[in-house]
Short mmCIF file of N, CA, C and O in Angstrom, two decimals:
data_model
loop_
_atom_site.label_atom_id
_atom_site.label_comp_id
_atom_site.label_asym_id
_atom_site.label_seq_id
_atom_site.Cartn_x
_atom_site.Cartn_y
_atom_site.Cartn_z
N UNK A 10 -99.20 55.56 -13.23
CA UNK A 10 -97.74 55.66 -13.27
C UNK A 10 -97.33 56.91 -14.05
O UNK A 10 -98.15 57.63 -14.61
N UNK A 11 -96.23 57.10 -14.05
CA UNK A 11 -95.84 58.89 -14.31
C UNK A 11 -95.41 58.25 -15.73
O UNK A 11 -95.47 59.10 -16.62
N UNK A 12 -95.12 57.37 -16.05
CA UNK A 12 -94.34 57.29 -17.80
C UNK A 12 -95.98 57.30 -18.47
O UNK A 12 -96.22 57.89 -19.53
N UNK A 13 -96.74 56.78 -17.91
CA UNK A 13 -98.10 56.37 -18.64
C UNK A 13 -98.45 58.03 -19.02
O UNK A 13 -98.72 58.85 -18.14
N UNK A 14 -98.40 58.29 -20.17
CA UNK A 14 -99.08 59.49 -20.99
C UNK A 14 -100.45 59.70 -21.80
O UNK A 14 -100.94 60.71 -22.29
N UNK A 15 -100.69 58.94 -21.76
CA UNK A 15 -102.16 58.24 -22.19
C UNK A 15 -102.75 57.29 -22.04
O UNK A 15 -102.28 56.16 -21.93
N UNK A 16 -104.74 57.86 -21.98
CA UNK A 16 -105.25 56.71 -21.24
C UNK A 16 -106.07 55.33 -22.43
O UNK A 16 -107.13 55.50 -23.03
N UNK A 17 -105.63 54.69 -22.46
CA UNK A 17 -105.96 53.58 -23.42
C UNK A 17 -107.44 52.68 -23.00
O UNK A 17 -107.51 51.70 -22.26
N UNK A 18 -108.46 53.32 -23.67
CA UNK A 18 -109.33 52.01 -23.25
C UNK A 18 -109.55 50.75 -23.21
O UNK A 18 -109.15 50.17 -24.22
N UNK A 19 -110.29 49.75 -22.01
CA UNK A 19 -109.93 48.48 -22.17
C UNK A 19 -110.03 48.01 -23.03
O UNK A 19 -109.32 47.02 -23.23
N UNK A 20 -111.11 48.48 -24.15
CA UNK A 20 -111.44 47.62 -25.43
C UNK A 20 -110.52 47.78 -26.58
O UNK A 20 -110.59 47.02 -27.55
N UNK A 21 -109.57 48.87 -26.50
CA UNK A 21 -108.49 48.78 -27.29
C UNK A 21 -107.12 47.76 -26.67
O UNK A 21 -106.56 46.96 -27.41
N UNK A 22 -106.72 47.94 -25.23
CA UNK A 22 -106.09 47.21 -24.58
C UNK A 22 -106.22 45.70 -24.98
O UNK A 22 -105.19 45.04 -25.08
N UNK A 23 -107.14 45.28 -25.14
CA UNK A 23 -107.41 43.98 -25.25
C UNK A 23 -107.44 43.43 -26.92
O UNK A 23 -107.05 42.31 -27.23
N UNK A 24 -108.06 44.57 -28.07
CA UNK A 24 -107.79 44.01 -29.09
C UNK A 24 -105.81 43.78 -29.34
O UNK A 24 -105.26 42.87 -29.96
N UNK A 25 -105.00 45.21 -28.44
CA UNK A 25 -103.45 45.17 -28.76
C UNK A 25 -102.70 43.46 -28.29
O UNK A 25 -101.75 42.76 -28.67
N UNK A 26 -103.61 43.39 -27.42
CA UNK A 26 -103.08 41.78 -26.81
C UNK A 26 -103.35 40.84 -27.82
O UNK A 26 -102.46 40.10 -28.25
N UNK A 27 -104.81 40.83 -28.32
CA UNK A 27 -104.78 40.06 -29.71
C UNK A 27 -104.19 39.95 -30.31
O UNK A 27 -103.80 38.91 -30.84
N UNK A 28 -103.68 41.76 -30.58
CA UNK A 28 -102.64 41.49 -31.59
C UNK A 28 -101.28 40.69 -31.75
O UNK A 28 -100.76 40.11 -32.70
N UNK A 29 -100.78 40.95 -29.95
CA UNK A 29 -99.69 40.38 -30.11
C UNK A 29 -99.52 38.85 -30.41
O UNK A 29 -98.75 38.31 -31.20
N UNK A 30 -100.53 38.24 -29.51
CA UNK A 30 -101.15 36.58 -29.72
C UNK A 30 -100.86 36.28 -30.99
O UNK A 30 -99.85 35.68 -31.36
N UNK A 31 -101.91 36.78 -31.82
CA UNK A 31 -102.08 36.74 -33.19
C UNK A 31 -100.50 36.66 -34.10
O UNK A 31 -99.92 35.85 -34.83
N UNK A 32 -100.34 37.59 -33.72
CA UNK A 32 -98.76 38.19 -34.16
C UNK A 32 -97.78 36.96 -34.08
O UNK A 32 -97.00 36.59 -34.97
N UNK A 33 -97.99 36.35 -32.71
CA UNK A 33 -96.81 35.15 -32.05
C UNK A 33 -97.20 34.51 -32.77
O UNK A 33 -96.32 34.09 -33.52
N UNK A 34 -98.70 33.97 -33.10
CA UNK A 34 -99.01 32.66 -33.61
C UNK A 34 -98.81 32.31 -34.97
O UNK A 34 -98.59 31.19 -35.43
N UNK A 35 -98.93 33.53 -35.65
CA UNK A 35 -99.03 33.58 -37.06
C UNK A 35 -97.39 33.68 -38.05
O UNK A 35 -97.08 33.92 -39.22
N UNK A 36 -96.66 33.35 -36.76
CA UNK A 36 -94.98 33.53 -37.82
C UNK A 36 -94.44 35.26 -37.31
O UNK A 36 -93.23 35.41 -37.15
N UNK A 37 -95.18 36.23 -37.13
CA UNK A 37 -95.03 37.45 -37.44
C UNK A 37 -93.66 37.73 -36.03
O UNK A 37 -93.27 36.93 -35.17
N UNK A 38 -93.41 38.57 -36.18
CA UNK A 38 -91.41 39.04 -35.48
C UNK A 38 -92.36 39.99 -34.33
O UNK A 38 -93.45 40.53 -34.53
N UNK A 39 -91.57 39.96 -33.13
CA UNK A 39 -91.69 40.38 -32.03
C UNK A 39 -90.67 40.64 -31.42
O UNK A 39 -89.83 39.76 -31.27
N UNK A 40 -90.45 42.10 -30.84
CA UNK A 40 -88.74 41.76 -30.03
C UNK A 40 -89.52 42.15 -28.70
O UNK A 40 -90.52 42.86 -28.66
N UNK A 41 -88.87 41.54 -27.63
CA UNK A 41 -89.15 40.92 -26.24
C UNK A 41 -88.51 41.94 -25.14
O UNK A 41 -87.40 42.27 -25.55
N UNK A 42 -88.78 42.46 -24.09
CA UNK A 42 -87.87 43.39 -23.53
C UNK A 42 -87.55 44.28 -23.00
O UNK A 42 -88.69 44.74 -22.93
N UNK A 43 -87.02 44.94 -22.56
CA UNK A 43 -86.44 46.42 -22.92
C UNK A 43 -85.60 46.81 -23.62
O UNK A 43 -85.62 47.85 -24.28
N UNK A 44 -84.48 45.73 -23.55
CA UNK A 44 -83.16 45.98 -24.47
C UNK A 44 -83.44 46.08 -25.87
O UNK A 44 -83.14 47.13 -26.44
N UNK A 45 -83.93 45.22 -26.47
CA UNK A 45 -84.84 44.47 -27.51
C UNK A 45 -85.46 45.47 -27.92
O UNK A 45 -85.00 46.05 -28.90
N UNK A 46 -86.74 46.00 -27.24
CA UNK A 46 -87.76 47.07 -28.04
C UNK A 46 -87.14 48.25 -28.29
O UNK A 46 -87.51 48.88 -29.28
N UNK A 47 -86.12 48.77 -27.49
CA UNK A 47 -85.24 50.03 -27.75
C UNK A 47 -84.54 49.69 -28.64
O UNK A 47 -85.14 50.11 -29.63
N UNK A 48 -83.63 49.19 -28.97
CA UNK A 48 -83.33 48.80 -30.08
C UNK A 48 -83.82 48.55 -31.35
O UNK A 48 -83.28 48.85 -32.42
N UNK A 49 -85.00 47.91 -31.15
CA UNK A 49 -86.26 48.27 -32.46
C UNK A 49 -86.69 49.17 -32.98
O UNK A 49 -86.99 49.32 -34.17
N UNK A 50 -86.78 50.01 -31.90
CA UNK A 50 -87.14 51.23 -32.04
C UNK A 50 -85.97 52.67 -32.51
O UNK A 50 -86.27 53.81 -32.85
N UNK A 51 -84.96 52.20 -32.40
CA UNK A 51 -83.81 53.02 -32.91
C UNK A 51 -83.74 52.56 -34.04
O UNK A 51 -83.68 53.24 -35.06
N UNK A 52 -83.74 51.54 -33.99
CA UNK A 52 -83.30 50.74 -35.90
C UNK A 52 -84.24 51.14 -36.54
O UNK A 52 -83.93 51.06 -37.73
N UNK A 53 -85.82 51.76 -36.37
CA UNK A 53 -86.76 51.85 -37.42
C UNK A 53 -87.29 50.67 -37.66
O UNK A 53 -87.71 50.62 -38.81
N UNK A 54 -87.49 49.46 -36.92
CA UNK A 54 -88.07 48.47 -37.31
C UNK A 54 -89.13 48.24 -36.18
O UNK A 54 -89.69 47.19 -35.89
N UNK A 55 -89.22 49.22 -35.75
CA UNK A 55 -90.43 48.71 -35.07
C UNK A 55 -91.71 49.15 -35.36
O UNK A 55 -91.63 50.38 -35.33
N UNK A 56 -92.88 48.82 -35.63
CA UNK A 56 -93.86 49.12 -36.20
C UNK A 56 -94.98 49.92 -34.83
O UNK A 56 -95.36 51.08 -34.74
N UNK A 57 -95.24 48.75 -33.93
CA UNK A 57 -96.06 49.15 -32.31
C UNK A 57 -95.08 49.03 -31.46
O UNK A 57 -94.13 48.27 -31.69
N UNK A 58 -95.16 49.75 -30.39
CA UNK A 58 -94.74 49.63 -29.37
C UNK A 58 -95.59 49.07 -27.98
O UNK A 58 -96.60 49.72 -27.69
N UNK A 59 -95.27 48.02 -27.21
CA UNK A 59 -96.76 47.76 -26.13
C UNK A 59 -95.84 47.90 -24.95
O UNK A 59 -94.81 47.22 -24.92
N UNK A 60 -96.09 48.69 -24.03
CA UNK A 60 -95.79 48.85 -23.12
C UNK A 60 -96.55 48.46 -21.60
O UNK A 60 -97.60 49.02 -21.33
N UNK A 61 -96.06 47.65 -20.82
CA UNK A 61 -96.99 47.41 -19.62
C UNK A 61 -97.48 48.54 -18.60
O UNK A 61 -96.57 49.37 -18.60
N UNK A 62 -98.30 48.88 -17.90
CA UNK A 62 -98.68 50.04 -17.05
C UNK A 62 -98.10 49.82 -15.35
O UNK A 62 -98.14 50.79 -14.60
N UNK A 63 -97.52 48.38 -14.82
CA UNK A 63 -97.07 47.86 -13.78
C UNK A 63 -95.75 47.80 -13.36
O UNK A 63 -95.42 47.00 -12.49
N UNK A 64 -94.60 48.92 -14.15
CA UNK A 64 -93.63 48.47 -14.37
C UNK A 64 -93.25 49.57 -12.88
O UNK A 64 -93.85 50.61 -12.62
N UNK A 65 -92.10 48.96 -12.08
CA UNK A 65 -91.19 49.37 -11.00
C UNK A 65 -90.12 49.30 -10.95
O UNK A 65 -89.70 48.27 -11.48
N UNK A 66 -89.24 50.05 -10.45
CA UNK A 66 -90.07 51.34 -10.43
C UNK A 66 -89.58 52.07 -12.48
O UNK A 66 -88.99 51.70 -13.50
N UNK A 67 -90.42 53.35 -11.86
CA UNK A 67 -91.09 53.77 -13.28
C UNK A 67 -89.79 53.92 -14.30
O UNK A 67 -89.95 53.59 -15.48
N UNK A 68 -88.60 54.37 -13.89
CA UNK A 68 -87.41 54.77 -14.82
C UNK A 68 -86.95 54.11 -15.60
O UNK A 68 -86.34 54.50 -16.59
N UNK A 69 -87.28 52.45 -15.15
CA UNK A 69 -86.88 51.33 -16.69
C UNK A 69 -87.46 51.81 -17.57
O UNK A 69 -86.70 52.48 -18.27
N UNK A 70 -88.92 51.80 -18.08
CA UNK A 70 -89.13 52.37 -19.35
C UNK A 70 -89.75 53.48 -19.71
O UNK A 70 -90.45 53.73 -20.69
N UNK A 71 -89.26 54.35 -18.46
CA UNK A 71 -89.97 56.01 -18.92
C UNK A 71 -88.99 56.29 -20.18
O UNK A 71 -89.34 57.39 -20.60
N UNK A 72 -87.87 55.79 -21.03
CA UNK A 72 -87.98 56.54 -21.99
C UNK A 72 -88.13 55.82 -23.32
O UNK A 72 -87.55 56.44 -24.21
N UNK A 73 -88.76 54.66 -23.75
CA UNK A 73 -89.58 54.37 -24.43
C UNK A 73 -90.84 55.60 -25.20
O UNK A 73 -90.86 56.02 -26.36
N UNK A 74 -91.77 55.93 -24.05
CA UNK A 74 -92.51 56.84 -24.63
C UNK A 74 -91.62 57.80 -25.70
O UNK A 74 -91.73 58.01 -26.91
N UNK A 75 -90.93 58.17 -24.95
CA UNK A 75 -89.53 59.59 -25.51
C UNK A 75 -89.15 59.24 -27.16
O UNK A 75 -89.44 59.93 -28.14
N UNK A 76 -88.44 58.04 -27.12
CA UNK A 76 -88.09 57.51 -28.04
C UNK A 76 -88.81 57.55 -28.87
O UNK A 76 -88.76 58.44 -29.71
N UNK A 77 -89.84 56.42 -28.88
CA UNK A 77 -90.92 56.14 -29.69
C UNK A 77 -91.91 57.42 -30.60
O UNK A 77 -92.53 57.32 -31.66
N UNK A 78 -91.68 58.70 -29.57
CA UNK A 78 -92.56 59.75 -30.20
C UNK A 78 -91.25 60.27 -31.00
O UNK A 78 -91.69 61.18 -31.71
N UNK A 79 -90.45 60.21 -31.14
CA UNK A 79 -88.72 61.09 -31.71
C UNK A 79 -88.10 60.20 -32.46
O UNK A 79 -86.98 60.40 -32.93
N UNK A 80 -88.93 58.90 -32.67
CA UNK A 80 -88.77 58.01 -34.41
C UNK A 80 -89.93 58.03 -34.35
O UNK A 80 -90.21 56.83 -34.37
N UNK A 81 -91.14 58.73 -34.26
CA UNK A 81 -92.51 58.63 -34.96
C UNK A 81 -93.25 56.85 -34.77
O UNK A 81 -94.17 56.32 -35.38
N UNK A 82 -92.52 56.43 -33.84
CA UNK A 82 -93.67 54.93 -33.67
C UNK A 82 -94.45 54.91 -32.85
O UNK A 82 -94.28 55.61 -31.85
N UNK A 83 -95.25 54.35 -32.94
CA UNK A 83 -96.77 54.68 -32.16
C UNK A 83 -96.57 53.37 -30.50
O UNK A 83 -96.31 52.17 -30.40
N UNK A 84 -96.78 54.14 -29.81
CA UNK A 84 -96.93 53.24 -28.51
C UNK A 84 -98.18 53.23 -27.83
O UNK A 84 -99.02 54.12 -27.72
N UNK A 85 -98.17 51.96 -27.35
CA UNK A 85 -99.36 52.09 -26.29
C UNK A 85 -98.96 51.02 -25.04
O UNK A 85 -97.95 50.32 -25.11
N UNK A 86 -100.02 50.99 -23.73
CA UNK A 86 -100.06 50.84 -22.60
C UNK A 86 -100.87 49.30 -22.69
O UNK A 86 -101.71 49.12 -23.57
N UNK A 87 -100.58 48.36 -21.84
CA UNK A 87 -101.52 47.87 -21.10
C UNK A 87 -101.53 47.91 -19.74
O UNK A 87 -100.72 48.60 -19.12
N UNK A 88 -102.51 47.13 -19.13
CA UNK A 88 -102.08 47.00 -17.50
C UNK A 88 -100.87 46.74 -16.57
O UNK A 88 -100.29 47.39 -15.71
N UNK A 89 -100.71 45.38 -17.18
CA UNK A 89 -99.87 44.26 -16.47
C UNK A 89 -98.51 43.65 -17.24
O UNK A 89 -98.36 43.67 -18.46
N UNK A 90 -97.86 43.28 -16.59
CA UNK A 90 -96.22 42.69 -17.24
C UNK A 90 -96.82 41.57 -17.77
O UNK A 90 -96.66 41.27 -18.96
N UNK A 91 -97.65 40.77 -16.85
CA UNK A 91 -97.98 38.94 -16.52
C UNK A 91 -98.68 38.99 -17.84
O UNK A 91 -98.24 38.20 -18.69
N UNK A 92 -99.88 39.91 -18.26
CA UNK A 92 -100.71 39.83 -19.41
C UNK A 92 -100.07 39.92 -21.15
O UNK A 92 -100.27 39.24 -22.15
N UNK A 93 -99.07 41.35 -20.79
CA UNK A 93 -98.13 40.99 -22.26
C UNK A 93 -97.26 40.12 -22.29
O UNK A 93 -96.77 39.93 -23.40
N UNK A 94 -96.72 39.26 -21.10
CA UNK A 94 -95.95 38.25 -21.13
C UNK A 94 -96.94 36.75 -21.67
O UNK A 94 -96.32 36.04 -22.46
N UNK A 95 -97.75 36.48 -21.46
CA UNK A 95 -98.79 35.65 -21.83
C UNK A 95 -99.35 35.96 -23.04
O UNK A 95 -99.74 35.02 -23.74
N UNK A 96 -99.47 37.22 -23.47
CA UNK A 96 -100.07 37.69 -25.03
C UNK A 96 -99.05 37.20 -25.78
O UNK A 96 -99.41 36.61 -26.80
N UNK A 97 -97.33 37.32 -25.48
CA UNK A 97 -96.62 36.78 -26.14
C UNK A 97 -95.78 35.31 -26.32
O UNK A 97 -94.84 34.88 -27.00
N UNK A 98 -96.76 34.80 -25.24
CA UNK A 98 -95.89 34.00 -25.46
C UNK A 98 -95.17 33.00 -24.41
O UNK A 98 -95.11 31.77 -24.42
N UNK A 99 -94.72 33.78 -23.65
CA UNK A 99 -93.41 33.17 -23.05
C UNK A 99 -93.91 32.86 -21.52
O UNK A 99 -95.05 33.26 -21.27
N UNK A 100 -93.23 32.24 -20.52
CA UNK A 100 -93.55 32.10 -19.29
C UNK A 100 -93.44 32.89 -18.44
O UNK A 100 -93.98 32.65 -17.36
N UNK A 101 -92.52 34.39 -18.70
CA UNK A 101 -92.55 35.19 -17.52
C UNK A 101 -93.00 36.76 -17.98
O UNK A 101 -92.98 37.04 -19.18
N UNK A 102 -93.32 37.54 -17.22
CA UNK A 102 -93.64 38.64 -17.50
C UNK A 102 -93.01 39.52 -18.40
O UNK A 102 -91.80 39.34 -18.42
N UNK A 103 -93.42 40.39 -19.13
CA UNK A 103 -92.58 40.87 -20.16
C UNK A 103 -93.17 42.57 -19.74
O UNK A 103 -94.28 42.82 -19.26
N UNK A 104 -92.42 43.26 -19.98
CA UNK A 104 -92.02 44.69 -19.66
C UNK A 104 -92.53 45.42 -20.73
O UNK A 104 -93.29 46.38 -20.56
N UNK A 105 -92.17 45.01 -21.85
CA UNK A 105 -92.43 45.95 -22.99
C UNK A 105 -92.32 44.82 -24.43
O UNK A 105 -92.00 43.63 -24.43
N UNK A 106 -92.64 45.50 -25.33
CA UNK A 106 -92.16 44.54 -26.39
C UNK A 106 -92.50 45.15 -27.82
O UNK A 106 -93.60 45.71 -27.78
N UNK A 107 -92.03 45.20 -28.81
CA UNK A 107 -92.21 45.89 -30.40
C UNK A 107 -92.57 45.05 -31.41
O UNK A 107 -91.69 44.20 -31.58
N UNK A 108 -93.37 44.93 -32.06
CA UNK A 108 -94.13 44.17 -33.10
C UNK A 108 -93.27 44.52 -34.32
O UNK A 108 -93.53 45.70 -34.54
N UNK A 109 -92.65 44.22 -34.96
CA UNK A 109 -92.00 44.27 -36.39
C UNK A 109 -91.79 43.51 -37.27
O UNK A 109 -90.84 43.26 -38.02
N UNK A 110 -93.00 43.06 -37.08
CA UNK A 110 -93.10 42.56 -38.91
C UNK A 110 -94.34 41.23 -38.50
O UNK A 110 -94.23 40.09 -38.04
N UNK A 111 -95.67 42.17 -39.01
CA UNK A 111 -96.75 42.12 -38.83
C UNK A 111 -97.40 40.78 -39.54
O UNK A 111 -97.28 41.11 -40.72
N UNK A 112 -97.91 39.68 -39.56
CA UNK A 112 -98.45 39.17 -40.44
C UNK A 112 -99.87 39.95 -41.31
O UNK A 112 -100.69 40.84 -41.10
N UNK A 113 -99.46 38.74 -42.65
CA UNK A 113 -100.70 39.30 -43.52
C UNK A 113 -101.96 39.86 -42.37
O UNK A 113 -102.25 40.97 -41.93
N UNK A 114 -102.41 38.75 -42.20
CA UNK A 114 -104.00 38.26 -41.11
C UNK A 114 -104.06 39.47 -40.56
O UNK A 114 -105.02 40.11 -40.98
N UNK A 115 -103.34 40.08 -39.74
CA UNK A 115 -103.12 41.19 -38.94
C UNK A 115 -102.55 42.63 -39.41
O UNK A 115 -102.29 43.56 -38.65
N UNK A 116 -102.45 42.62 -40.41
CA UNK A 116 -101.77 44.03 -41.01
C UNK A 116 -103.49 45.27 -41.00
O UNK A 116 -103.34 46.49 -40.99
N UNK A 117 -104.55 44.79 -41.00
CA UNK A 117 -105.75 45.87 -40.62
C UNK A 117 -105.80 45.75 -39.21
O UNK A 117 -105.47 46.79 -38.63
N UNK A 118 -106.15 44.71 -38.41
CA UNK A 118 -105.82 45.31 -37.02
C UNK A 118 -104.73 45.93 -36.38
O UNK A 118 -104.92 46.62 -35.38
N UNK A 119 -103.09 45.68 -37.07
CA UNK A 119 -102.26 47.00 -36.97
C UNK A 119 -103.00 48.26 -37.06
O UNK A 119 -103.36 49.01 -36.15
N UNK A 120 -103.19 48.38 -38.57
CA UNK A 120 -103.38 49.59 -39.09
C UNK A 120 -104.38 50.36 -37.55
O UNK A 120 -103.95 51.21 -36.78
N UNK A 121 -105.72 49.70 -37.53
CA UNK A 121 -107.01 50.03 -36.96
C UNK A 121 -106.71 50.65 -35.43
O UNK A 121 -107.38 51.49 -34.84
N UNK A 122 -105.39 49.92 -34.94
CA UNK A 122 -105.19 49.86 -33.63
C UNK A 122 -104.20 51.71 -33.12
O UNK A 122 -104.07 52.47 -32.17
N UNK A 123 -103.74 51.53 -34.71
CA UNK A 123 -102.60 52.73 -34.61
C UNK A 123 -103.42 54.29 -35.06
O UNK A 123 -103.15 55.43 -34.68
N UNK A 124 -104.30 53.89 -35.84
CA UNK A 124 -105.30 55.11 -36.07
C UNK A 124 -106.09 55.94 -35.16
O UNK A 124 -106.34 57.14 -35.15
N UNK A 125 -106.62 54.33 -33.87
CA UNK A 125 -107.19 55.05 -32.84
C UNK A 125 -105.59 55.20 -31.69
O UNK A 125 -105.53 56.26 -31.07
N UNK A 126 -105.00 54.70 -31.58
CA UNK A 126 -103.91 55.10 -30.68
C UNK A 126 -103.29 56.77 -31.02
O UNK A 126 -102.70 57.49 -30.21
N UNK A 127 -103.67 57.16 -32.66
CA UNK A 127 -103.02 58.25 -32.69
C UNK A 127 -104.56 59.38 -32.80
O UNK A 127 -104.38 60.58 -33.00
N UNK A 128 -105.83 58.88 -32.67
CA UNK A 128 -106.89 59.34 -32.55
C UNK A 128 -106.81 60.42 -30.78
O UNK A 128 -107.15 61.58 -30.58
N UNK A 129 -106.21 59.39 -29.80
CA UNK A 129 -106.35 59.50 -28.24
C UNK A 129 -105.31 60.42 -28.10
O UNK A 129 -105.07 60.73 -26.94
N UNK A 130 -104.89 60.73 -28.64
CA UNK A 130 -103.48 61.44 -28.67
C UNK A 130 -103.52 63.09 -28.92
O UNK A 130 -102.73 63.95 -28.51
N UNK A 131 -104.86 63.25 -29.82
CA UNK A 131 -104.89 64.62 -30.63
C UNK A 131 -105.46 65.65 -29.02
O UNK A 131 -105.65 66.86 -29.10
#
């Protein structure tokens, strides 16, 4: 897809889904969305950004990336809507979504996830 700017390996893909799981399960704040993560992401409260790689057509969230690099928050890709909709949670597919406000348990796999996300980047 043309918004996708970087290529994320599966084995990172799959720990970010953890994360979000983890994230849902553990109390930790999630905003759901598009409306939602842009908004997170303007307010400064968003910590990750997860973006799906399936989205149609591409202009809903080609400017996420934009954003996200022009408040300095780190984004990344997965495959599928169905998979971050299920990482988080809910019954239907989810588009995008912003992690803000991390539990304890998970504050090193934040960290770990955003080091190599800004590793793929250089």
């Amino acid at each position: 897809m043309s918004y996708i700017d970087i290529e994320i390996p599966d084995a990172l893909k799959t720990k970010v889904l953890d994360l979000v799981k983890t994230t849902v399960n553990k109390q930790g704040k999630i905003k759901k969305g598009m409306n939602e993560t842009t908004k997170a992401i303007e307010r400064g409260i968003a910590k990750l950004v997860v973006i799906a790689g399936d989205i149609s057509p591409a202009e809903i969230v080609m400017h996420l990336p934009a954003i996200s690099k022009e408040k300095k928050v780190p984004y990344v890709f997965v495959n599928t809507r169905a998979e971050l909709g299920k990482a988080a949670n809910i019954s239907i597919p989810c588009s995008a979504l912003a992690i803000t406000n991390a539990p304890k348990e998970t504050e090193s796999d934040l960290k770990d996830i955003i080091k190599k996300v800004a590793a793929l980047r250089k």
